[in-house]
Tab-separated table of C-alpha atoms in Angstrom:
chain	number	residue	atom	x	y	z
A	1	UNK	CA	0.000	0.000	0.000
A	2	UNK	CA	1.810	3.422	-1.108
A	3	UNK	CA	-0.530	5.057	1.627
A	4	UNK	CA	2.149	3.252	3.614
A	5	UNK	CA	4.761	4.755	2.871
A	6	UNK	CA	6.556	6.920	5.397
A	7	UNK	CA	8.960	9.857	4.479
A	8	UNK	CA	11.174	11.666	6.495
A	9	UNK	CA	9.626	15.400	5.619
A	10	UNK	CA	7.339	16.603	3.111
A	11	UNK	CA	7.394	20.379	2.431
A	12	UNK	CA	3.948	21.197	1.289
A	13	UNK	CA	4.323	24.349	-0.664
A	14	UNK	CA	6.759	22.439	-2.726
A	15	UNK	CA	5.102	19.539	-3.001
A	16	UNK	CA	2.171	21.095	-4.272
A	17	UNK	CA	4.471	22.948	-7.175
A	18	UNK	CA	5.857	19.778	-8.482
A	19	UNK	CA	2.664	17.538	-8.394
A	20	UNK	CA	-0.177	19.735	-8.838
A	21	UNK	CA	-3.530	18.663	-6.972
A	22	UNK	CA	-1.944	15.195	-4.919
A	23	UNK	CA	-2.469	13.987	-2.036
A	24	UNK	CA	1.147	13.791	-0.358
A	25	UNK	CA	2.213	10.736	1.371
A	26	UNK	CA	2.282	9.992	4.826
A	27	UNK	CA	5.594	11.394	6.624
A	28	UNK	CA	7.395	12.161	9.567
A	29	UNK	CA	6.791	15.730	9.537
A	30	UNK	CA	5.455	18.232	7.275
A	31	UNK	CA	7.151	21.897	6.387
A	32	UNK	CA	4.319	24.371	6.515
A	33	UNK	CA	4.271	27.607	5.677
A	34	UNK	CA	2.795	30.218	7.610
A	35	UNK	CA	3.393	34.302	6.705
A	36	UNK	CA	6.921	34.001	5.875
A	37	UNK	CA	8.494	31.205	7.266
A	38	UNK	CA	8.102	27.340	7.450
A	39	UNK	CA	7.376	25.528	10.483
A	40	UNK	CA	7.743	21.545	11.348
A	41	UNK	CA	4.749	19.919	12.435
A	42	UNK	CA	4.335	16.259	13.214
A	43	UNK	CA	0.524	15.716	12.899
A	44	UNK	CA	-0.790	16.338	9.198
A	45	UNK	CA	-4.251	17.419	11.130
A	46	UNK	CA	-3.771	20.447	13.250
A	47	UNK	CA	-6.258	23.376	14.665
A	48	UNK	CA	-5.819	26.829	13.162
A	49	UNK	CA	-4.985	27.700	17.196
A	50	UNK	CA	-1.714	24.658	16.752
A	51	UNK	CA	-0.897	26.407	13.790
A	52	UNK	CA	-0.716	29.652	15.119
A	53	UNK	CA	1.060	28.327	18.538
A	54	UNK	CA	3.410	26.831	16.099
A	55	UNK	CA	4.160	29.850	14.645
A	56	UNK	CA	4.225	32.010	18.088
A	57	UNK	CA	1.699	34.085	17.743
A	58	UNK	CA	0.203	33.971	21.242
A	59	UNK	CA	-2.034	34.470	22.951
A	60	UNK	CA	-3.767	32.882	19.415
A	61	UNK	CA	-6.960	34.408	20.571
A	62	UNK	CA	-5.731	37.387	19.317
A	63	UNK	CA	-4.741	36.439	16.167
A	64	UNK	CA	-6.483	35.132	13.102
A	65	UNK	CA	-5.662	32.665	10.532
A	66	UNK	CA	-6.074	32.273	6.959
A	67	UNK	CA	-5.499	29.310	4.507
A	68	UNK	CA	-4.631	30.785	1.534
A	69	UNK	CA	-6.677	28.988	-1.741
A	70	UNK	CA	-4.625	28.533	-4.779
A	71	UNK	CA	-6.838	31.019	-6.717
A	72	UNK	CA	-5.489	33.840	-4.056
A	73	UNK	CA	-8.600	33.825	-2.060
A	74	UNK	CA	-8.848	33.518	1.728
A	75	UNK	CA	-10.389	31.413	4.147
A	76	UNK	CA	-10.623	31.862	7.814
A	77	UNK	CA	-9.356	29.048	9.708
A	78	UNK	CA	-11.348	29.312	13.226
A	79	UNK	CA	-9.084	28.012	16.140
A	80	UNK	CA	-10.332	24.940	16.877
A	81	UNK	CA	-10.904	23.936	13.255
A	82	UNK	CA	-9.167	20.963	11.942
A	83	UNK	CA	-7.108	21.517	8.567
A	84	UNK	CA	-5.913	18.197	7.073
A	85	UNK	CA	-2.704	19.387	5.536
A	86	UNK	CA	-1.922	16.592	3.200
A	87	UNK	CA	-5.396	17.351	1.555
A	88	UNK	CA	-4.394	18.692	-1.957
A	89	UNK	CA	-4.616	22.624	-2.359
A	90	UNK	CA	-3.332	23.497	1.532
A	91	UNK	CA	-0.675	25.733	0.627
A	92	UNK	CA	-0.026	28.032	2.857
A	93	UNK	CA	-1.352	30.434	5.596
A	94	UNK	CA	-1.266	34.056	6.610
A	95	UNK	CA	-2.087	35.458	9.897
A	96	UNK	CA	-2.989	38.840	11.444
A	97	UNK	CA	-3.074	40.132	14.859
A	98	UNK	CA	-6.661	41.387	14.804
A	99	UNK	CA	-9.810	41.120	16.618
A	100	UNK	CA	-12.242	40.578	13.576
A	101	UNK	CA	-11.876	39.977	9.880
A	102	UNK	CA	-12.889	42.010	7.022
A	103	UNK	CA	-15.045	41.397	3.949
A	104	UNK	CA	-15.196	42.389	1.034
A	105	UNK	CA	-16.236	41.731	-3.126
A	106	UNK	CA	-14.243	42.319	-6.330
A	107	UNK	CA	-15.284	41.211	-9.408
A	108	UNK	CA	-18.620	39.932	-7.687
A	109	UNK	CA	-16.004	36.922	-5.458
A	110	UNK	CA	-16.507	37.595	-1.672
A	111	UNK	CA	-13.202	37.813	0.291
A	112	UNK	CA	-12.043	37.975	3.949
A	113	UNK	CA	-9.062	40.077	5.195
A	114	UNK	CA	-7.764	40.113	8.413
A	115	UNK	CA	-6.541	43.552	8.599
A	116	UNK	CA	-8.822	46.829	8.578
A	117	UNK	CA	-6.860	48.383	5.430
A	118	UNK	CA	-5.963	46.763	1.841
A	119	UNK	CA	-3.957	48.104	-0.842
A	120	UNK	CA	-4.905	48.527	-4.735
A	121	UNK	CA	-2.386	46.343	-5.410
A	122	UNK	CA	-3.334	43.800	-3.204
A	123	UNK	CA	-7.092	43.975	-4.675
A	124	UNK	CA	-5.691	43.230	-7.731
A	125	UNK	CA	-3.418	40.518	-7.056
A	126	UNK	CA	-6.536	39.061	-5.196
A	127	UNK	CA	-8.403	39.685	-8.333
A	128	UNK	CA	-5.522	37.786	-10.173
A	129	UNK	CA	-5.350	40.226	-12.341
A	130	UNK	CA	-2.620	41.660	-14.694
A	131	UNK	CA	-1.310	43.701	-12.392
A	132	UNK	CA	0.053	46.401	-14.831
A	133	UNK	CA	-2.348	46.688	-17.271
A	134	UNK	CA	-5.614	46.878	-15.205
A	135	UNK	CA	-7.073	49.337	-12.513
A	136	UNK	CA	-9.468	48.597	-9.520
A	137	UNK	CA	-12.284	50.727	-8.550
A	138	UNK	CA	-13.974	51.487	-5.060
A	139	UNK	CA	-18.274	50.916	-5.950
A	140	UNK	CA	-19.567	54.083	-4.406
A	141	UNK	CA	-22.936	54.683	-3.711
A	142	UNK	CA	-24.895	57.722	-5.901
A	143	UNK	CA	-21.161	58.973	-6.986
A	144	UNK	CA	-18.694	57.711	-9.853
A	145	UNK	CA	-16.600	54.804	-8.255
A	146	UNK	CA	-13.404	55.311	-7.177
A	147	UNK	CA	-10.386	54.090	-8.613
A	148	UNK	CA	-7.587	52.858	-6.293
A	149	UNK	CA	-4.034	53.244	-6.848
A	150	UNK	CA	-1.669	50.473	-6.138
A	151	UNK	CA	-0.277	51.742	-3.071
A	152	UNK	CA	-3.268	53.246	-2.075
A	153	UNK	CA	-4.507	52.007	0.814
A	154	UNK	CA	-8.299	51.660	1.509
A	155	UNK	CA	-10.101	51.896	4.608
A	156	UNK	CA	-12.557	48.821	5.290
A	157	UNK	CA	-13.939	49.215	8.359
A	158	UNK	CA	-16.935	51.632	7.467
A	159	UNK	CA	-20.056	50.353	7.328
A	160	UNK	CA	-21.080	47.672	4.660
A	161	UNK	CA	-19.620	45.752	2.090
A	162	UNK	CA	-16.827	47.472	0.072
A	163	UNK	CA	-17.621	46.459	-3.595
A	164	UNK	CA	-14.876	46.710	-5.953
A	165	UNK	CA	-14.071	45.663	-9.669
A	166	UNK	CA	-11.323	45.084	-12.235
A	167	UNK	CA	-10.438	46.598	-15.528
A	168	UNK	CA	-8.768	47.659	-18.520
A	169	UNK	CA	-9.004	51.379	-19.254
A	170	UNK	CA	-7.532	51.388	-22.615
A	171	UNK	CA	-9.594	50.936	-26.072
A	172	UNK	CA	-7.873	51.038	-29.530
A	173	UNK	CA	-9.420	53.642	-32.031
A	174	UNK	CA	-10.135	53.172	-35.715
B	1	UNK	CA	-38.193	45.920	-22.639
B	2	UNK	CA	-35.816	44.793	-19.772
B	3	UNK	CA	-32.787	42.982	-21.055
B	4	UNK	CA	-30.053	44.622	-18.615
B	5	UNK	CA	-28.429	41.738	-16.690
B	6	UNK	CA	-28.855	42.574	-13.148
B	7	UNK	CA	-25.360	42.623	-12.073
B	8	UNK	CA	-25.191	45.820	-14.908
B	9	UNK	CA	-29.039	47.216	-13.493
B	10	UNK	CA	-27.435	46.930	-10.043
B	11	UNK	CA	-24.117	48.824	-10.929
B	12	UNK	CA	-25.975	52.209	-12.872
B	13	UNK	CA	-28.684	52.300	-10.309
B	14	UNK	CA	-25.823	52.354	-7.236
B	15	UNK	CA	-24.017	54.971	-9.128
B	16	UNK	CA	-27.178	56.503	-9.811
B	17	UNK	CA	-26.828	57.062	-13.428
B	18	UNK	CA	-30.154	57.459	-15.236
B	19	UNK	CA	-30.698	54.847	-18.224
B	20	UNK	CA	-33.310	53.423	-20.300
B	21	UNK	CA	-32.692	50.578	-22.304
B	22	UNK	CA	-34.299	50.643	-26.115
B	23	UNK	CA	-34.705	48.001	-29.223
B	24	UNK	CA	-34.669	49.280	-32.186
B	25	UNK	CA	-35.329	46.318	-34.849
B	26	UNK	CA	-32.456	43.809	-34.384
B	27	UNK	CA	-30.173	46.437	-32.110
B	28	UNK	CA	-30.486	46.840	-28.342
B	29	UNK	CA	-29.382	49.403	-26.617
B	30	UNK	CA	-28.747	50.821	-22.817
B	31	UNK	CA	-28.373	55.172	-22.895
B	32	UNK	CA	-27.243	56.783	-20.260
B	33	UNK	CA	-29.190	59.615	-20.087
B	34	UNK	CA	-26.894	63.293	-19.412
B	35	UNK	CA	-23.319	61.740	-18.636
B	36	UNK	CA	-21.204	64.075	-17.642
B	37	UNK	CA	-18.271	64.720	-20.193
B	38	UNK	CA	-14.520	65.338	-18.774
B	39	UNK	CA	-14.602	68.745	-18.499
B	40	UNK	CA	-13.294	71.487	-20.385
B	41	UNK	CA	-12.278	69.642	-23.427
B	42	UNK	CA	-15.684	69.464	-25.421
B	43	UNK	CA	-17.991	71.990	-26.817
B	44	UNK	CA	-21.179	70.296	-24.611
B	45	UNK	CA	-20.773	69.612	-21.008
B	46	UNK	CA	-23.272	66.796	-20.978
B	47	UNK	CA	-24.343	64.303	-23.708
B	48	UNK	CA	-26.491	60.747	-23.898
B	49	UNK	CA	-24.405	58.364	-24.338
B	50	UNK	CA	-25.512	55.065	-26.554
B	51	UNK	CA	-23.850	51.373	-25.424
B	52	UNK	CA	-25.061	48.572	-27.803
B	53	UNK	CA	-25.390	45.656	-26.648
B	54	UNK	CA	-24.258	42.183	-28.534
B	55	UNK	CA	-26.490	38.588	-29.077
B	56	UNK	CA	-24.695	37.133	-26.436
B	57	UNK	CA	-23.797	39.818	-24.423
B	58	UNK	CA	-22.646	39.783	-21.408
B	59	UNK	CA	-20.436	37.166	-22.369
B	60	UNK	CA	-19.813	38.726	-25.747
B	61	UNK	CA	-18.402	42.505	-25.246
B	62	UNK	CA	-19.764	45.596	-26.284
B	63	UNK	CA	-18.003	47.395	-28.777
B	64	UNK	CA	-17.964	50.970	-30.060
B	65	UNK	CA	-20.266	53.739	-27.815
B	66	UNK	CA	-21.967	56.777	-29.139
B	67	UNK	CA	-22.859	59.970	-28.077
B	68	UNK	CA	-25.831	62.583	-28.630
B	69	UNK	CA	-25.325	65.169	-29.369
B	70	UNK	CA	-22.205	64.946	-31.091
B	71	UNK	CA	-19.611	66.466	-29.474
B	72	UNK	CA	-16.168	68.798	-31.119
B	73	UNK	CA	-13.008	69.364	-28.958
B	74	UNK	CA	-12.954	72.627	-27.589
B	75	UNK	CA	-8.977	72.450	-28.985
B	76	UNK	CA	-9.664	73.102	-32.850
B	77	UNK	CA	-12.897	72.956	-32.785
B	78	UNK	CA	-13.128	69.451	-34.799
B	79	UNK	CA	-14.412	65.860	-34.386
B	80	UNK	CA	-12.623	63.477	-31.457
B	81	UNK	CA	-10.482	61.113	-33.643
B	82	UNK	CA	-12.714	58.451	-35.356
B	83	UNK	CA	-15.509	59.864	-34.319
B	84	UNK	CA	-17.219	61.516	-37.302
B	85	UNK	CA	-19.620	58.759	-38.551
B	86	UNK	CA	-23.510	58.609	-37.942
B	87	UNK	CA	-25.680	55.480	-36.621
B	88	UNK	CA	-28.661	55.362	-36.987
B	89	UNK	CA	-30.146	54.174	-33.715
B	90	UNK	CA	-34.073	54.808	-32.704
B	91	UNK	CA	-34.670	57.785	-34.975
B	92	UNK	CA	-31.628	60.043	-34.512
B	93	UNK	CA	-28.294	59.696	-35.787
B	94	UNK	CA	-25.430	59.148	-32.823
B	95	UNK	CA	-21.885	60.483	-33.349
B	96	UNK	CA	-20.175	56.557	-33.379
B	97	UNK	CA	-16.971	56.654	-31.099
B	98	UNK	CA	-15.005	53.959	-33.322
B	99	UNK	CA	-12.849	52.579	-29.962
B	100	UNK	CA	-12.775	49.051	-29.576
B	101	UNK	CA	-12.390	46.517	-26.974
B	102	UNK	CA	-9.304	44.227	-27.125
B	103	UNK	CA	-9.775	42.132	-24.205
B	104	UNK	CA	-13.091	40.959	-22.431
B	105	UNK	CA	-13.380	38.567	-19.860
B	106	UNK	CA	-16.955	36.684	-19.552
B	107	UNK	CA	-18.571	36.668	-16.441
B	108	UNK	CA	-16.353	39.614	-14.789
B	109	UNK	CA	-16.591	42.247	-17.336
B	110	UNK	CA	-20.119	44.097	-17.465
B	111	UNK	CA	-21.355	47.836	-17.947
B	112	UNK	CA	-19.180	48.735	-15.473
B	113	UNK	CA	-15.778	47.965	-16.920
B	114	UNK	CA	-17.061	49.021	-20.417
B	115	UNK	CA	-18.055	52.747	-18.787
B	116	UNK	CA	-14.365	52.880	-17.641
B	117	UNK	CA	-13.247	52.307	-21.009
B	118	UNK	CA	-15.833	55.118	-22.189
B	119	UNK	CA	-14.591	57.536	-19.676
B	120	UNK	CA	-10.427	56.665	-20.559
B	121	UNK	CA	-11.464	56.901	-24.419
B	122	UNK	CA	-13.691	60.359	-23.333
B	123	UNK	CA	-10.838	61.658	-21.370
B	124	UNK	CA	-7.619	60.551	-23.361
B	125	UNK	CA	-9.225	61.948	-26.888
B	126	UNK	CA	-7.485	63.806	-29.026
């Protein structure tokens, strides 16, 4: 049985470049990546608090977690979810020291942010869009929408859902 | 008639821009009603502006826009670069903006990306 199999240490993120959407096999301990470093863990199925104790960021109730999807979007990992890390597509994580999470829409896809302010180039790398040819606009109620710079930051904590959207600018003539 | 996808309904009435949508014969057709031009550069502050809509739209893009009334440059007092041809669109004759769109993405693009694309082509014309 390959399931069988035992390695001595699997690093995800890499694991997941070379062989695309498969399972990894069982091993000793896995290299996880959380913000910007990896971490060792042992057990394959951990709580978003392990992974944050892992990574020192205590007390974890102060902190939240996010498994980041291969498509760029984020999903809040409460702390005493499960994530099975050898499940194919568990890349990576980010964290933020916050007390709530953020949401927002571009392009009509919901998203969750940790922190109260987001950059324009952020949106668009969210949006996984080309990130110099398009723009992002702020939806703005009764006014023309705003457009966003890339290192402008924008404020999500008022009230509502921020809408924003994608696009190219540019037409030819003739 | 009602053919505006709601997702491009939803987007005009949040801005509130005021817009009717018209067929005429085999064409239809959303008008924003009064859009503000950039200003300073034409001879009109205001004009409709006409968006035709594709079979298949809104996973086929719009193409050109036009504009009632036509509008010159203030600068030489002359047409906008291809933008001196009539179309006939229910009963008048629109000034055709001949700017095209190079890339469209189906099921992100709408109304909304296409007016950003009217107001570069509005504000970049020369």
């Amino acid at each position: 049985m390959t399931n069988n199999i035992v390695v001595d240490e699997i690093e995800l993120e890499a694991w997941v470049k070379q062989h695309g959407a498969v399972q990894p096999p069982l091993a000793k301990h896995y290299l996880v990546r959380i913000d910007d470093r990896s971490y060792k863990v042992d057990d394959p199925v951990i709580t978003g608090g392990q992974l944050l104790d892992e990574a020192s960021k205590r007390p974890v109730d102060e902190y939240l977690i996010f498994q980041v999807l291969h498509n760029g979007q984020l999903e809040e990992i409460r702390l005493d979810e499960t994530v099975e890390l050898r499940k194919p597509g568990i890349e990576r994580f980010i964290t933020w020291r916050s007390d709530r999470s953020f949401r927002f829409v571009i392009d009509g896809r919901r998203f969750e942010w940790g922190a109260p302010m987001i950059t324009g180039l952020k949106l668009k790398e969210l949006a996984g869009v080309d990130l110099a040819s398009y723009g992002v606009w702020l939806e703005l109620r009764g006014a023309e929408d705003r457009p966003i710079a890339d290192n402008e930051s924008v404020d999500l904590q008022a009230p509502g859902v921020e809408r924003f959207f994608t696009g190219k600018k540019t037409t030819t003539e003739g | 008639m009602s053919f505006l996808p709601s997702n491009d309904r939803q987007y005009l009435e949040n801005r509130g821009l005021p817009f009717e949508e018209v067929v005429d014969a085999s064409q239809k057709g959303v008008i924003l009603r009064e859009f503000q031009l950039p200003l300073g550069r034409f001879d009109t502050e205001q004009a409709d502006i006409l968006i035709l809509l594709p079979s298949g739209y809104p996973d086929a893009p719009p193409d050109m826009f036009y504009l009632l009334p036509w509008v010159k440059l203030v600068q030489g007092a002359k047409y906008p670069k291809a933008a001196d041809q009539p179309h006939q669109f229910n009963g008048q004759k629109w000034q055709r903006w001949s700017r095209h769109n190079n890339e469209w993405r189906p099921g992100t693009d709408g109304i909304w990306t296409m007016l950003k694309r009217i107001e570069n082509a509005l504000e970049v014309t020369a």
